[in-house]
PDB file of C-alpha atoms in Angstrom:
ATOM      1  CA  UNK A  16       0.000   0.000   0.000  1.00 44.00           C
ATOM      2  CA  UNK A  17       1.470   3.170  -0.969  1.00 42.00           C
ATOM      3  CA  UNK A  18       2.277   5.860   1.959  1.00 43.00           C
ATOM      4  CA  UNK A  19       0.927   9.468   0.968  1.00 41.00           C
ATOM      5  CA  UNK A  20       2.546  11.190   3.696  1.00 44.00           C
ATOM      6  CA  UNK A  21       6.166  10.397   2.292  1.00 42.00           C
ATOM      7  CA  UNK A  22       5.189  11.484  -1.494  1.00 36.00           C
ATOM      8  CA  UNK A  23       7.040  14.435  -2.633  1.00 37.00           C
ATOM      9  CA  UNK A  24       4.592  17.012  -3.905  1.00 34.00           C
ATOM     10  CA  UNK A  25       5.476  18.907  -7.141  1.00 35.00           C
ATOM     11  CA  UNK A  26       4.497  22.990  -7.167  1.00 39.00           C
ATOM     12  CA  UNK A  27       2.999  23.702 -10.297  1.00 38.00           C
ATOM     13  CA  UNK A  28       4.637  24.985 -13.355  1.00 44.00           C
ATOM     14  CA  UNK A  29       3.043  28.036 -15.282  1.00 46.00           C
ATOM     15  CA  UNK A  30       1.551  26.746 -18.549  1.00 49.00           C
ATOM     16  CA  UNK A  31       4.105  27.551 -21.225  1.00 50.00           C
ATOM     17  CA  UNK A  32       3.159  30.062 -24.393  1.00 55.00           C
ATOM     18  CA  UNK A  33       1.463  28.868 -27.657  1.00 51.00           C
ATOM     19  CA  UNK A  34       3.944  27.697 -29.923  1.00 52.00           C
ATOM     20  CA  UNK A  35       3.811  27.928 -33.733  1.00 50.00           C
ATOM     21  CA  UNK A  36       1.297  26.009 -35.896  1.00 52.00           C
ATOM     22  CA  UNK A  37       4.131  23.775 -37.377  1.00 50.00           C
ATOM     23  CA  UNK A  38       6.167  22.642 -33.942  1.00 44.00           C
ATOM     24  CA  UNK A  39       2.331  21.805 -32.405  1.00 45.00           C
ATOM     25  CA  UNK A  40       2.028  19.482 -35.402  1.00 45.00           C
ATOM     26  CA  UNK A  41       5.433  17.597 -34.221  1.00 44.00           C
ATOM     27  CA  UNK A  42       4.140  17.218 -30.819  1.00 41.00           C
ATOM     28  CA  UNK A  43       1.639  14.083 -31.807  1.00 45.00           C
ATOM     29  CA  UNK A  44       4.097  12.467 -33.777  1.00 46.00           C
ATOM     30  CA  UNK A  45       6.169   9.429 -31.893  1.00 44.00           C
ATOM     31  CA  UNK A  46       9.759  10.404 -30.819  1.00 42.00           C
ATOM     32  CA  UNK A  47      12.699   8.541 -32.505  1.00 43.00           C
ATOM     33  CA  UNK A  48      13.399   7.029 -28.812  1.00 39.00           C
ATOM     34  CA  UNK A  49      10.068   5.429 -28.423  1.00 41.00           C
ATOM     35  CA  UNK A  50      10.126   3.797 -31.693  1.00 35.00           C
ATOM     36  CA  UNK A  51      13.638   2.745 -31.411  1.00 36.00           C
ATOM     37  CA  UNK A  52      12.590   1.081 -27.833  1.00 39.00           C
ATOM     38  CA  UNK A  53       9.679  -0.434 -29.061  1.00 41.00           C
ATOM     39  CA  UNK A  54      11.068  -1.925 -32.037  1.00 37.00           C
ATOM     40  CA  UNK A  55      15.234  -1.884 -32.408  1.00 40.00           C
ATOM     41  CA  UNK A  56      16.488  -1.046 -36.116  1.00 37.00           C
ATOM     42  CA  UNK A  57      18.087  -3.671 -37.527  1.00 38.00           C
ATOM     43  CA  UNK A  58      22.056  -3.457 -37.940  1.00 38.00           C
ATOM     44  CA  UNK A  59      23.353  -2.852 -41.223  1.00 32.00           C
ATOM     45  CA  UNK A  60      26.958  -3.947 -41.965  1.00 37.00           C
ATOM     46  CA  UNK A  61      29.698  -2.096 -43.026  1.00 36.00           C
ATOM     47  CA  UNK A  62      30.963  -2.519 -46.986  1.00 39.00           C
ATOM     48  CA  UNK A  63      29.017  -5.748 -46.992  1.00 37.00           C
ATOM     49  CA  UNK A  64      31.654  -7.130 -44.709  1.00 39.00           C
ATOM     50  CA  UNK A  65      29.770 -10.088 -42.404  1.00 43.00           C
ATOM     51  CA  UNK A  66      30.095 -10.062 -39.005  1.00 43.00           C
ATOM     52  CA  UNK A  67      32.245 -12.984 -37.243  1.00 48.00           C
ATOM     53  CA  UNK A  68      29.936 -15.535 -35.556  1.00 49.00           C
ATOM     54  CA  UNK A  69      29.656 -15.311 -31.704  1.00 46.00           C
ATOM     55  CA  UNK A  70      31.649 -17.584 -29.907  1.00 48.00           C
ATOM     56  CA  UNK A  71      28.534 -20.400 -28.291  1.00 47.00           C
ATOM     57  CA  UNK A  72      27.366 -19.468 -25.167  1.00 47.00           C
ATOM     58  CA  UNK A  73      27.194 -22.272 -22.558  1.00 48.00           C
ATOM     59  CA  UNK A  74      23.704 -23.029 -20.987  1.00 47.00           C
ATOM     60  CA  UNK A  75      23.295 -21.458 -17.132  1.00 45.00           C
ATOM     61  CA  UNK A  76      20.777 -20.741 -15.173  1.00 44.00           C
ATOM     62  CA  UNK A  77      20.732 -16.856 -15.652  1.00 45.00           C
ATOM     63  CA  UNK A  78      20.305 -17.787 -19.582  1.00 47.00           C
ATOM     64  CA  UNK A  79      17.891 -19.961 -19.071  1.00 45.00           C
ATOM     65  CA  UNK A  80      15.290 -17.648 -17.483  1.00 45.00           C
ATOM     66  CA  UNK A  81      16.042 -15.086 -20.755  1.00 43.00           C
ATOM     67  CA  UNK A  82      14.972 -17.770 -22.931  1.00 46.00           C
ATOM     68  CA  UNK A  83      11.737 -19.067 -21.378  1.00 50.00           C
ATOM     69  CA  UNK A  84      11.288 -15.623 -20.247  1.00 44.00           C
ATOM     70  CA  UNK A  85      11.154 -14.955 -24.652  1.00 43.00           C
ATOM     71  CA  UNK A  86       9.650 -18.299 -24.806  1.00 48.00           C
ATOM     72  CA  UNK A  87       7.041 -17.149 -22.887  1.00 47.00           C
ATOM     73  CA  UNK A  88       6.253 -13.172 -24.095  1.00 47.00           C
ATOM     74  CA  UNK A  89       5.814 -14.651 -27.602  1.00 50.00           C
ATOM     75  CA  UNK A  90       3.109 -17.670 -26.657  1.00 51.00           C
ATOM     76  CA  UNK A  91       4.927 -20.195 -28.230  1.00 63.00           C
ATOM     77  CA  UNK A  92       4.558 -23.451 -27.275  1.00 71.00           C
ATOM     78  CA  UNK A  93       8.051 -25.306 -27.665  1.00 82.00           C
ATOM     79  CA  UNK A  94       8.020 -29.323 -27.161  1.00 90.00           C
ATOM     80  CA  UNK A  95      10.934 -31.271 -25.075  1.00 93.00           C
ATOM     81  CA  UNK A  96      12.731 -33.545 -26.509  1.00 94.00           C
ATOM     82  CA  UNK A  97      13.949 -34.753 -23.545  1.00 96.00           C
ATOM     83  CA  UNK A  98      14.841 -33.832 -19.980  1.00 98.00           C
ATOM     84  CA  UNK A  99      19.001 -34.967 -19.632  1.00 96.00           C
ATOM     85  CA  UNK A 100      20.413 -33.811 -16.147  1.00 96.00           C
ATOM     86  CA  UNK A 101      19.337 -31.662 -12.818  1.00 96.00           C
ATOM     87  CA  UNK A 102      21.458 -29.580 -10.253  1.00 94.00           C
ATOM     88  CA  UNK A 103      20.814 -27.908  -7.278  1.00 94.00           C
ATOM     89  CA  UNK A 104      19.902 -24.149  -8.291  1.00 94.00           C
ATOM     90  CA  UNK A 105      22.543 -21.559  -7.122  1.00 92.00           C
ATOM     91  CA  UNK A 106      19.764 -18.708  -7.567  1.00 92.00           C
ATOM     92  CA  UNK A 107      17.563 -20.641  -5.284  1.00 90.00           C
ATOM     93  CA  UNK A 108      19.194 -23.069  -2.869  1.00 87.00           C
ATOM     94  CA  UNK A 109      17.482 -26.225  -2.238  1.00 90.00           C
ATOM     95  CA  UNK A 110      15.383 -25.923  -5.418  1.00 95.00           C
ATOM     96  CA  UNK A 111      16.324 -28.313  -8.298  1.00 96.00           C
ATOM     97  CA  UNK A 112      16.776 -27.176 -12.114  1.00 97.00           C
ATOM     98  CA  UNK A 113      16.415 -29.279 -14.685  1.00 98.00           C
ATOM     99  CA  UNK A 114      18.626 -29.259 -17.837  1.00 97.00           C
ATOM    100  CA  UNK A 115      16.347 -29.936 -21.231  1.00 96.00           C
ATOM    101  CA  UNK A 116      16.417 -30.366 -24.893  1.00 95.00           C
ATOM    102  CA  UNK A 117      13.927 -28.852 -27.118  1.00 93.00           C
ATOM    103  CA  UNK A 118      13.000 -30.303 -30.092  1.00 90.00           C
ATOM    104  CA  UNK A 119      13.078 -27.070 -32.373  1.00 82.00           C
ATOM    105  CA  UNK A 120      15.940 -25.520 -30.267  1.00 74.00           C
ATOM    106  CA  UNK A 121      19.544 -26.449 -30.130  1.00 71.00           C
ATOM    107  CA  UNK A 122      20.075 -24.568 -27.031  1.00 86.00           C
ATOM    108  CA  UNK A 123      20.092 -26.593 -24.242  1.00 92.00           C
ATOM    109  CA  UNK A 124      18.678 -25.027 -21.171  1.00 94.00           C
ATOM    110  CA  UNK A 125      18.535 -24.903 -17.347  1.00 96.00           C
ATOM    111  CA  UNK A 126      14.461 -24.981 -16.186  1.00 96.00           C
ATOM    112  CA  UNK A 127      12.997 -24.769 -12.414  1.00 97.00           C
ATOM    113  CA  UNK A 128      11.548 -28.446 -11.792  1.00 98.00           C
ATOM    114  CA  UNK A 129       7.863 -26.489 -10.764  1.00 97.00           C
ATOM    115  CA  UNK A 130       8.144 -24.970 -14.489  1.00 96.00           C
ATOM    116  CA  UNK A 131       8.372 -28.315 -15.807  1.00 97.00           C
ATOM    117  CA  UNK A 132       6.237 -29.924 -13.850  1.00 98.00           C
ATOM    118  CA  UNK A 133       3.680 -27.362 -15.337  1.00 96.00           C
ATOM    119  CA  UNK A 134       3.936 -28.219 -18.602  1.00 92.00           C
ATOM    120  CA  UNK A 135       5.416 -31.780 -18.943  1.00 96.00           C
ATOM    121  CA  UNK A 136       4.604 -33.378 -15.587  1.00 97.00           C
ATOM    122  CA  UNK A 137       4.523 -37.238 -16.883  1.00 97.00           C
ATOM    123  CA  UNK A 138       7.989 -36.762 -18.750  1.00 98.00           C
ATOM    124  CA  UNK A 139       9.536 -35.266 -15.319  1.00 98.00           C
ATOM    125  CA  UNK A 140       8.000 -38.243 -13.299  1.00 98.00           C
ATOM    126  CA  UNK A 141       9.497 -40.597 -15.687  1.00 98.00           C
ATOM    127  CA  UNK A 142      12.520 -38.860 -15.668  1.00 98.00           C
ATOM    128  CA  UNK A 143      13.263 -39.439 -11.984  1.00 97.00           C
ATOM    129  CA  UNK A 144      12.088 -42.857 -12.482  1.00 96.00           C
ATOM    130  CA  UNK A 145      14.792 -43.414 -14.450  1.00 96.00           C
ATOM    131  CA  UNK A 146      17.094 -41.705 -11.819  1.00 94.00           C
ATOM    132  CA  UNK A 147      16.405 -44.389  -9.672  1.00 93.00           C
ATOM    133  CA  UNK A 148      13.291 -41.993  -7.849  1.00 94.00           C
ATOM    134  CA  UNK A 149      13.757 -38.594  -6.982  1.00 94.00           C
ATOM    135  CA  UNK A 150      14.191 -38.991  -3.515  1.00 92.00           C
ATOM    136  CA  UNK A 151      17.478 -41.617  -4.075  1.00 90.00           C
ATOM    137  CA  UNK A 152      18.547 -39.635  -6.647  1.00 91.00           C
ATOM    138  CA  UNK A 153      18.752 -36.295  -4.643  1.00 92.00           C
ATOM    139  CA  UNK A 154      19.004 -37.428  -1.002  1.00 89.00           C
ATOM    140  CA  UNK A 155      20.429 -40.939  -1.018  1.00 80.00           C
ATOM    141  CA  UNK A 156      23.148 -40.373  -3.591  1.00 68.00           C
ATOM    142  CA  UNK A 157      25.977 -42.557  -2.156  1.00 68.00           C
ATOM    143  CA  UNK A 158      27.970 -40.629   1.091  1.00 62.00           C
ATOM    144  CA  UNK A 159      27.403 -37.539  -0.392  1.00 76.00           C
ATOM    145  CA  UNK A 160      24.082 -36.436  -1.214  1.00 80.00           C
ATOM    146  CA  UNK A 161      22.942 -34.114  -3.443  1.00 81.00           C
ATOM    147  CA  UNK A 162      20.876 -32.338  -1.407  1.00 82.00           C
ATOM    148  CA  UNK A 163      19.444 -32.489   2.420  1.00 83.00           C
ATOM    149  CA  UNK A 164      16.150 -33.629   2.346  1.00 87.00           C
ATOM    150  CA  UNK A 165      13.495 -31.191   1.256  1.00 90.00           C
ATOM    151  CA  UNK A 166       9.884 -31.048  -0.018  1.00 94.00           C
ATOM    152  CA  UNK A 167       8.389 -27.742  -1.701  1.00 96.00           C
ATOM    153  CA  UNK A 168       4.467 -27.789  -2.074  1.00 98.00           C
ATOM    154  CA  UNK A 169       3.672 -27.498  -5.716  1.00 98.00           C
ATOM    155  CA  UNK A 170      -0.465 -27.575  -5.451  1.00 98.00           C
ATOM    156  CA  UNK A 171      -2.671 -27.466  -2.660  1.00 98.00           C
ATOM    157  CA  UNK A 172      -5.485 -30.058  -3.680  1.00 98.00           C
ATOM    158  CA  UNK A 173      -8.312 -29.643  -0.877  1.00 97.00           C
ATOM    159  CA  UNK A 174      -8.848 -29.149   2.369  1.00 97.00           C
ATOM    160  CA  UNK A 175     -10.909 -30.268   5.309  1.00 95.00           C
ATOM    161  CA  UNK A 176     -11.651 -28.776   8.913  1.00 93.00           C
ATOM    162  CA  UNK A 177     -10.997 -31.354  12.030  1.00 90.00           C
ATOM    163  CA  UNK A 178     -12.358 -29.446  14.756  1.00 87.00           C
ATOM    164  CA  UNK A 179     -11.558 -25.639  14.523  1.00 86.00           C
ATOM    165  CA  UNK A 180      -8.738 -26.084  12.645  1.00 93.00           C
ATOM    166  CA  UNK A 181      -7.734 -26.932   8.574  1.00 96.00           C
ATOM    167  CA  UNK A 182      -5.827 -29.500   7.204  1.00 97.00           C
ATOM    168  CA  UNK A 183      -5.212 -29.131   3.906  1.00 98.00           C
ATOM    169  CA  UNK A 184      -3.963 -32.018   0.994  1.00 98.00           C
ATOM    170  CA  UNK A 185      -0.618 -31.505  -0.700  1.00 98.00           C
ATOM    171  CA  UNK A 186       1.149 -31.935  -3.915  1.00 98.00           C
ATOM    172  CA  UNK A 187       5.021 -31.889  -4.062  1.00 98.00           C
ATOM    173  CA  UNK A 188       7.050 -30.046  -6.703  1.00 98.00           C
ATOM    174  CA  UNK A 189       8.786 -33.497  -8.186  1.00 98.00           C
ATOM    175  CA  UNK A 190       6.000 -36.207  -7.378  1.00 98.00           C
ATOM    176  CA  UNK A 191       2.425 -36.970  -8.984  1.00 98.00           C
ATOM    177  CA  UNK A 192      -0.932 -36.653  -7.070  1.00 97.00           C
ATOM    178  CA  UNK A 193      -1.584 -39.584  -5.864  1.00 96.00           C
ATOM    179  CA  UNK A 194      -2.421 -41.222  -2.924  1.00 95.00           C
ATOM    180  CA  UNK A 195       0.947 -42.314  -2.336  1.00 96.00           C
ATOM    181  CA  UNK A 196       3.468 -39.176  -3.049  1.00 97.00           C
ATOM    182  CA  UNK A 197       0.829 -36.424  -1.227  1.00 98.00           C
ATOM    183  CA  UNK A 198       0.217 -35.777   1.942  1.00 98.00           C
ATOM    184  CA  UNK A 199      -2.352 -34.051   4.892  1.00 98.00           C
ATOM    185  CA  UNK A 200      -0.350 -30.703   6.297  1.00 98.00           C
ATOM    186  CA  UNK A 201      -1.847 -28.399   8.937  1.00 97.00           C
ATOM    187  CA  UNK A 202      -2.324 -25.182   7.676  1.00 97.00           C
ATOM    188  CA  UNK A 203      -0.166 -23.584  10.584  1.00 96.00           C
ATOM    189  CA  UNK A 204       2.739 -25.530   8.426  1.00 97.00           C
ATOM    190  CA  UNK A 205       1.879 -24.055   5.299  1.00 97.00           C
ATOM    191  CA  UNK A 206       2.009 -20.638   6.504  1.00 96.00           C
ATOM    192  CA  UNK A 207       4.916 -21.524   7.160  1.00 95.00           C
ATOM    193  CA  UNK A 208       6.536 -22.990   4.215  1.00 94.00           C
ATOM    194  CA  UNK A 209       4.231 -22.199   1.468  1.00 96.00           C
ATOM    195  CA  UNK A 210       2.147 -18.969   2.661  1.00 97.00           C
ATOM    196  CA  UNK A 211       1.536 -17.585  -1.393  1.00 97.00           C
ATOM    197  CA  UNK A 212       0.261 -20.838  -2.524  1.00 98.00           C
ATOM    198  CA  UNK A 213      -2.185 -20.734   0.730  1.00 98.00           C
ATOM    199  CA  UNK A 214      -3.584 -17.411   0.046  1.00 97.00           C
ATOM    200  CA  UNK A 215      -4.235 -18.232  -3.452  1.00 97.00           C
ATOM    201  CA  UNK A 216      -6.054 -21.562  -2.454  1.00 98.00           C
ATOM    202  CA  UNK A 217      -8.275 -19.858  -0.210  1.00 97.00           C
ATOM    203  CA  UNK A 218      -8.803 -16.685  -2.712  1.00 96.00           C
ATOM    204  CA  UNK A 219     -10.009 -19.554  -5.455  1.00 96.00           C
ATOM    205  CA  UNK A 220     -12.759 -21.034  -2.913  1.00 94.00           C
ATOM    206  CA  UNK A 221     -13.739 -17.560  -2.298  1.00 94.00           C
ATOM    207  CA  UNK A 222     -12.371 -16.824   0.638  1.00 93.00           C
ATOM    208  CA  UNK A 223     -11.262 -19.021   3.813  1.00 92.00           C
ATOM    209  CA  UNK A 224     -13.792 -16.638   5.988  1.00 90.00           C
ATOM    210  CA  UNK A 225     -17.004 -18.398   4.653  1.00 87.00           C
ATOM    211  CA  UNK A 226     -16.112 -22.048   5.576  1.00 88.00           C
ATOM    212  CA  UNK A 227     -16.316 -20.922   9.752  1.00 84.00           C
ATOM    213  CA  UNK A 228     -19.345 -19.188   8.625  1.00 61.00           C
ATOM    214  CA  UNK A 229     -20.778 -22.394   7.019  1.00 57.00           C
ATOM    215  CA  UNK A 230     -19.494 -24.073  10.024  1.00 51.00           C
ATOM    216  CA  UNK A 231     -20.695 -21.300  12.932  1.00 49.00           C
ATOM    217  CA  UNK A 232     -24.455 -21.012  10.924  1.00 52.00           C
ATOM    218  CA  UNK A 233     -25.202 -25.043  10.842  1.00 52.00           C
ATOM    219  CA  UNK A 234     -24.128 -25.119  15.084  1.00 52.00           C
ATOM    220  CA  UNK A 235     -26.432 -22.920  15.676  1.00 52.00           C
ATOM    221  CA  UNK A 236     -29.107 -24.346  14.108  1.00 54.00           C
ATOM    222  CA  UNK A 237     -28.795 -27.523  16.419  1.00 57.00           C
ATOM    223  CA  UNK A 238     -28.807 -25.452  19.251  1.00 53.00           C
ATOM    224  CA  UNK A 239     -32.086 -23.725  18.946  1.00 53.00           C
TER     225      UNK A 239
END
């Protein structure tokens, strides 16, 4: 929420004398910089000399959030080949990346596992499959694991009130929905770990406020 008392307020400038018919005319016309912003000239090269080719850039993570970031702005949808290697993210510790191969891009990039989860969630499942499972491949590695074990919530499914409280049942970034890879959390634990993802569970059933209404109207009913 903005704070009005620390806004600097501007006096206000006299209003400036007409100008002539033909520099009014200029005023409606786009400035050089806008258009240049909005849509770069192309380069044009010198005595029809080309340019040397750019050495190849190696994938990392900073790249790969420029290209899905492009990938994204222009809707395009862009199949995987196939998904060949994860890391721990150095942007984001204890969140994994995962490195994949498009099949109309040579590029190969670095991509969170929730992003691919989004839009290829049986190919990532069978990927860690193939690992071995996720959890041996990222916790149980030999002596030295890859990382220490952690779980990040990737959906909250439902929910259900035990008592006065809510429990609420969890998908995890990595693992399908089924019986066997969710899980019942309190919701004191997801404000915790997950507090976004809460708020925008509760703002999609309209509101957690109206399930201790429901709750509150139908115990006093009995009662009277």
């Amino acid at each position: 929420m903005a704070d009005m008392g620390g806004a600097e307020l501007l006096e206000r400038q006299p209003e400036p004398e007409a100008e002539p018919e033909e520099k009014k005319a200029s005023v409606n016309e786009p400035a050089e910089a806008e258009i240049a912003h909005e849509k770069p000239s192309p380069k044009i090269a010198q005595d029809k000399v080309p340019a040397p080719e750019p050495a190849k850039e190696q994938p990392t993570e900073q790249r790969a959030e420029v290209l899905l970031g492009k990938k994204m702005e222009e809707d395009d949808i862009h199949e995987i080949k196939a998904l060949v290697g994860h890391k721990v993210s150095e942007d984001a510790p204890g969140r994994i990346i995962i490195q994949v191969k498009w099949v109309d891009d040579s590029e190969i990039t670095w991509e969170p596992e929730e992003n691919i989860q989004d839009g290829a969630s049986e190919m990532l499942f069978d990927y860690w499959k193939k690992q071995g499972g996720r959890e041996g491949a990222l916790f149980q590695k030999g002596s030295k694991p890859l990382l220490g074990e952690q779980y990040w919530v990737y959906k909250i499914l439902n929910h259900e009130r035990v008592r006065s409280a809510f429990r609420f049942h969890v998908q995890w970034v990595g693992y399908p929905a089924d019986a066997t890879n969710t899980s019942w959390e309190t919701e004191a634990k997801l404000k915790k770990c997950a507090q976004e993802l809460l708020d925008e569970y509760w703002a999609m059933k309209g509101g957690r406020d109206q399930f201790l209404a429901k709750r509150g109207r139908a115990k006093k009913a009995r009662t009277e």
